[in-house]
Short mmCIF file of N, CA and C in Angstrom, two decimals:
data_model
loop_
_atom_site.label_atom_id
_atom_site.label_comp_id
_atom_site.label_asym_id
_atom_site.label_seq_id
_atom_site.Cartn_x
_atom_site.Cartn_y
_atom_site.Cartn_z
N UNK A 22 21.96 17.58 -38.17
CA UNK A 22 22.33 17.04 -36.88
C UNK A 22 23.50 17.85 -36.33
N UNK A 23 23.56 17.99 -34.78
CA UNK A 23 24.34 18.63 -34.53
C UNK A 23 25.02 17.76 -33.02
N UNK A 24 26.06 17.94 -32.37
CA UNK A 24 27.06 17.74 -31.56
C UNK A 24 27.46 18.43 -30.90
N UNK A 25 27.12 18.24 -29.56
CA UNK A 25 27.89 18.90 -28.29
C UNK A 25 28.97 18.26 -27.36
N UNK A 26 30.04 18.77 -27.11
CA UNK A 26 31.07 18.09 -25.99
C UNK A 26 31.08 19.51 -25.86
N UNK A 27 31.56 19.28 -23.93
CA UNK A 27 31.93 20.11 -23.19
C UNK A 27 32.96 19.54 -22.39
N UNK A 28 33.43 20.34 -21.88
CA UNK A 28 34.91 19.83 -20.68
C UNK A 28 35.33 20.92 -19.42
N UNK A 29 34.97 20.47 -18.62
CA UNK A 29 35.04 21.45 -17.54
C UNK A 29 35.66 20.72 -16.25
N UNK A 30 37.19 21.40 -15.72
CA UNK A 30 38.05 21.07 -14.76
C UNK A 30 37.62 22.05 -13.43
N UNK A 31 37.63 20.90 -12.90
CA UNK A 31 37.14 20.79 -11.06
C UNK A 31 37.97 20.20 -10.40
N UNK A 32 38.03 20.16 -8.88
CA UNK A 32 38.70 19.74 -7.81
C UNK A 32 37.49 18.67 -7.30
N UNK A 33 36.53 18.96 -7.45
CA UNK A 33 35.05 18.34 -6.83
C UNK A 33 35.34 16.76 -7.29
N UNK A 34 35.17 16.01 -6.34
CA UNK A 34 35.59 14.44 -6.38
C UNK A 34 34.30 13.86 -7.26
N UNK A 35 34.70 12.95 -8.02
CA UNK A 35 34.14 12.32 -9.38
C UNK A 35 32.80 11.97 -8.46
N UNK A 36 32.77 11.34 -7.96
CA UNK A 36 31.25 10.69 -7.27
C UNK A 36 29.79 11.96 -7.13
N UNK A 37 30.21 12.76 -6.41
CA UNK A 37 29.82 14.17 -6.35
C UNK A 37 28.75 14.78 -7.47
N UNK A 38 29.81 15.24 -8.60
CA UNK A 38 29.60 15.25 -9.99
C UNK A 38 28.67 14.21 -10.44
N UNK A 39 29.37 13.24 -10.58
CA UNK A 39 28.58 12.07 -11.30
C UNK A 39 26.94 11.71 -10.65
N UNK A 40 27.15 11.97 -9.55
CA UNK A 40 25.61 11.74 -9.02
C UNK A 40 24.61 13.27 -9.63
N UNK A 41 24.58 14.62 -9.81
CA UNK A 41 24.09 15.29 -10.48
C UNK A 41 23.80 15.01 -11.80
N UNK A 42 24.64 14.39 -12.81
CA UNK A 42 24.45 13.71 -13.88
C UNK A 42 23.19 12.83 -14.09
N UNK A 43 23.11 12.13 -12.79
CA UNK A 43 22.21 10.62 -12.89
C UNK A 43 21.16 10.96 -12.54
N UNK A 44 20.88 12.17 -11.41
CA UNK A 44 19.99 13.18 -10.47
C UNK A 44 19.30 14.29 -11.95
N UNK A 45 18.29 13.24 -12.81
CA UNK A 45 17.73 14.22 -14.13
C UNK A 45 16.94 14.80 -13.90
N UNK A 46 16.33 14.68 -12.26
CA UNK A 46 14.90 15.75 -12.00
C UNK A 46 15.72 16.35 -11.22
N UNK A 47 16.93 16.82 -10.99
CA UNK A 47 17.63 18.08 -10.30
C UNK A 47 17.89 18.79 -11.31
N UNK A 48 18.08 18.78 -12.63
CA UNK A 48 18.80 19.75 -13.48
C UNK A 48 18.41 20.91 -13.78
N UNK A 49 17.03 21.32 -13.73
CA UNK A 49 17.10 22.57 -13.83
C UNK A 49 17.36 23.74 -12.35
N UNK A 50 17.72 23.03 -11.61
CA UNK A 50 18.24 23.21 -10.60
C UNK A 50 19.79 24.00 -10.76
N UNK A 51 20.51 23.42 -11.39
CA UNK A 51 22.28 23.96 -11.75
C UNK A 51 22.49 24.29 -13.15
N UNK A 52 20.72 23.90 -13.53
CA UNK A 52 21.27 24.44 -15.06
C UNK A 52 19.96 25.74 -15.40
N UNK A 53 19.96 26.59 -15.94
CA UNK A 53 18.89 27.48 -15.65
C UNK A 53 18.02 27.39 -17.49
N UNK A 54 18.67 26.37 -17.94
CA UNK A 54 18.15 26.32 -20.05
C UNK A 54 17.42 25.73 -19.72
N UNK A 55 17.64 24.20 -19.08
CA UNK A 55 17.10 23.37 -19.16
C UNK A 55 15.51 22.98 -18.18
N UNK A 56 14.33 22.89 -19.05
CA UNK A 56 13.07 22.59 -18.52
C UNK A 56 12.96 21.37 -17.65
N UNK A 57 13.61 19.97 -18.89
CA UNK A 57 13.10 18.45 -18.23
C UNK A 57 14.40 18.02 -19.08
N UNK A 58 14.82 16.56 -18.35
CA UNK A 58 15.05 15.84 -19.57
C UNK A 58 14.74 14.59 -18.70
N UNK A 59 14.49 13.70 -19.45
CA UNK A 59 13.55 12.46 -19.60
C UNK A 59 14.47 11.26 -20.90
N UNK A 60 15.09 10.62 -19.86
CA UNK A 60 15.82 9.66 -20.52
C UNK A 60 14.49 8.43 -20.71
N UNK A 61 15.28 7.86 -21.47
CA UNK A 61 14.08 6.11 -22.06
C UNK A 61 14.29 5.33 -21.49
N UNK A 62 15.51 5.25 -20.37
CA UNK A 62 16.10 4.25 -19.92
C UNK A 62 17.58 4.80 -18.98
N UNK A 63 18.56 3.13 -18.63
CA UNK A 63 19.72 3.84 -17.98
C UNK A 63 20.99 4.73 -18.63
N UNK A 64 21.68 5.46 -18.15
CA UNK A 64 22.79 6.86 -18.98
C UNK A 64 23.50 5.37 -19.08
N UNK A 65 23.39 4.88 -20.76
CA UNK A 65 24.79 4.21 -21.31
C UNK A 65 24.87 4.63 -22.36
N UNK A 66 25.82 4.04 -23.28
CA UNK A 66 26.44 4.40 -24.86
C UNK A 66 24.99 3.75 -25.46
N UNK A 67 24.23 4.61 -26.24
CA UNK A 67 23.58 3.78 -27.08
C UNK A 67 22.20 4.49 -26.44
N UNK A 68 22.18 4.83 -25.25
CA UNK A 68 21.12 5.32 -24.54
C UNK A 68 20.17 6.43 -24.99
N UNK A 69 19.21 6.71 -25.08
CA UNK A 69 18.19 8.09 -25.89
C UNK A 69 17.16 8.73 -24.92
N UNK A 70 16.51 9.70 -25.01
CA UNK A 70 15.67 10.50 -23.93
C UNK A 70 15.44 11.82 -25.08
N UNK A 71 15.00 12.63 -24.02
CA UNK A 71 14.39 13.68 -24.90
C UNK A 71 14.92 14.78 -23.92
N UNK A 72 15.34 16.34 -23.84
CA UNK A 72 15.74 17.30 -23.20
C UNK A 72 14.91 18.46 -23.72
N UNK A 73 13.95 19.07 -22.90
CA UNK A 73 13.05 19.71 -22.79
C UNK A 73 13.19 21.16 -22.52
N UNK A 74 14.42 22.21 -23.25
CA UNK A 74 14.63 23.76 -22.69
C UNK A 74 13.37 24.18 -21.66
N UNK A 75 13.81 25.42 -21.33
CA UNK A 75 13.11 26.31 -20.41
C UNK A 75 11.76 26.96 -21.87
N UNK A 76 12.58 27.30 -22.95
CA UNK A 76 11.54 27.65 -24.18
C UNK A 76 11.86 26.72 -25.06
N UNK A 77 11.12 26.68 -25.78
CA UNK A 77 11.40 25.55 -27.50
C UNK A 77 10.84 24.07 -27.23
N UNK A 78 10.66 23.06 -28.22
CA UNK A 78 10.40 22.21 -28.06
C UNK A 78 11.30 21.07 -27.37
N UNK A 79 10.85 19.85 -27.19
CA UNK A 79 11.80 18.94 -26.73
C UNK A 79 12.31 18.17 -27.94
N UNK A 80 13.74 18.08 -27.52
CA UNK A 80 14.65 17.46 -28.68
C UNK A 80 15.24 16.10 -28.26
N UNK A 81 15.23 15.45 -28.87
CA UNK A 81 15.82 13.96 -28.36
C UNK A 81 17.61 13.95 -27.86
N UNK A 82 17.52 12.91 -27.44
CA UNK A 82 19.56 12.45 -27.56
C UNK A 82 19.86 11.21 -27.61
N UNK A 83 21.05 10.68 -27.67
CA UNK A 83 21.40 9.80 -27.95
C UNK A 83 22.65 10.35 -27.15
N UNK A 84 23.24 9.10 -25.84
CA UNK A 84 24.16 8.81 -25.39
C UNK A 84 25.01 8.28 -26.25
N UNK A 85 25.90 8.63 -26.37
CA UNK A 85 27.64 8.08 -27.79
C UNK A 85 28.62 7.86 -26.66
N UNK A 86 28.91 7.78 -25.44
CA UNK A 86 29.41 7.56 -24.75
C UNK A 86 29.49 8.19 -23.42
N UNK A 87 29.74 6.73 -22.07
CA UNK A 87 28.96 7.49 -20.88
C UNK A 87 30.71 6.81 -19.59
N UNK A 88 31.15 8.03 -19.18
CA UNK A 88 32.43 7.35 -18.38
C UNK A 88 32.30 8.61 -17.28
N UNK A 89 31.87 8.01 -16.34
CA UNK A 89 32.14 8.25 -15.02
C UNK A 89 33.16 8.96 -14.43
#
């Protein structure tokens, strides 16, 4: 098993941001890896889906924490 955090400082007002987050059929749009991702349900702690690269199979996730 493996773990990703990222952290990236902006001026861009939280709402903005946060709506791209929630917007999962825009992402390969700002992200150029990513194929699909396909949550099971709503982005909370506890939450799971699957993220689908541009190549490779689809790999699951698990939301561990979700703050706006």
């Amino acid at each position: 098993m493996w773990s990703l955090e990222y952290t990236q400082h902006t001026t861009a007002e939280t709402d903005r941001i946060w709506s791209w987050y929630l917007d999962h059929a825009s992402a390969p749009t700002w992200d150029p890896l990513i194929g699909e991702i396909r949550p099971d349900g709503p982005m909370v702690a506890g939450g799971t889906g699957h993220n689908k690269p541009m190549t490779g199979p689809a790999v699951p996730f698990t939301y561990t924490e979700v703050t706006p």
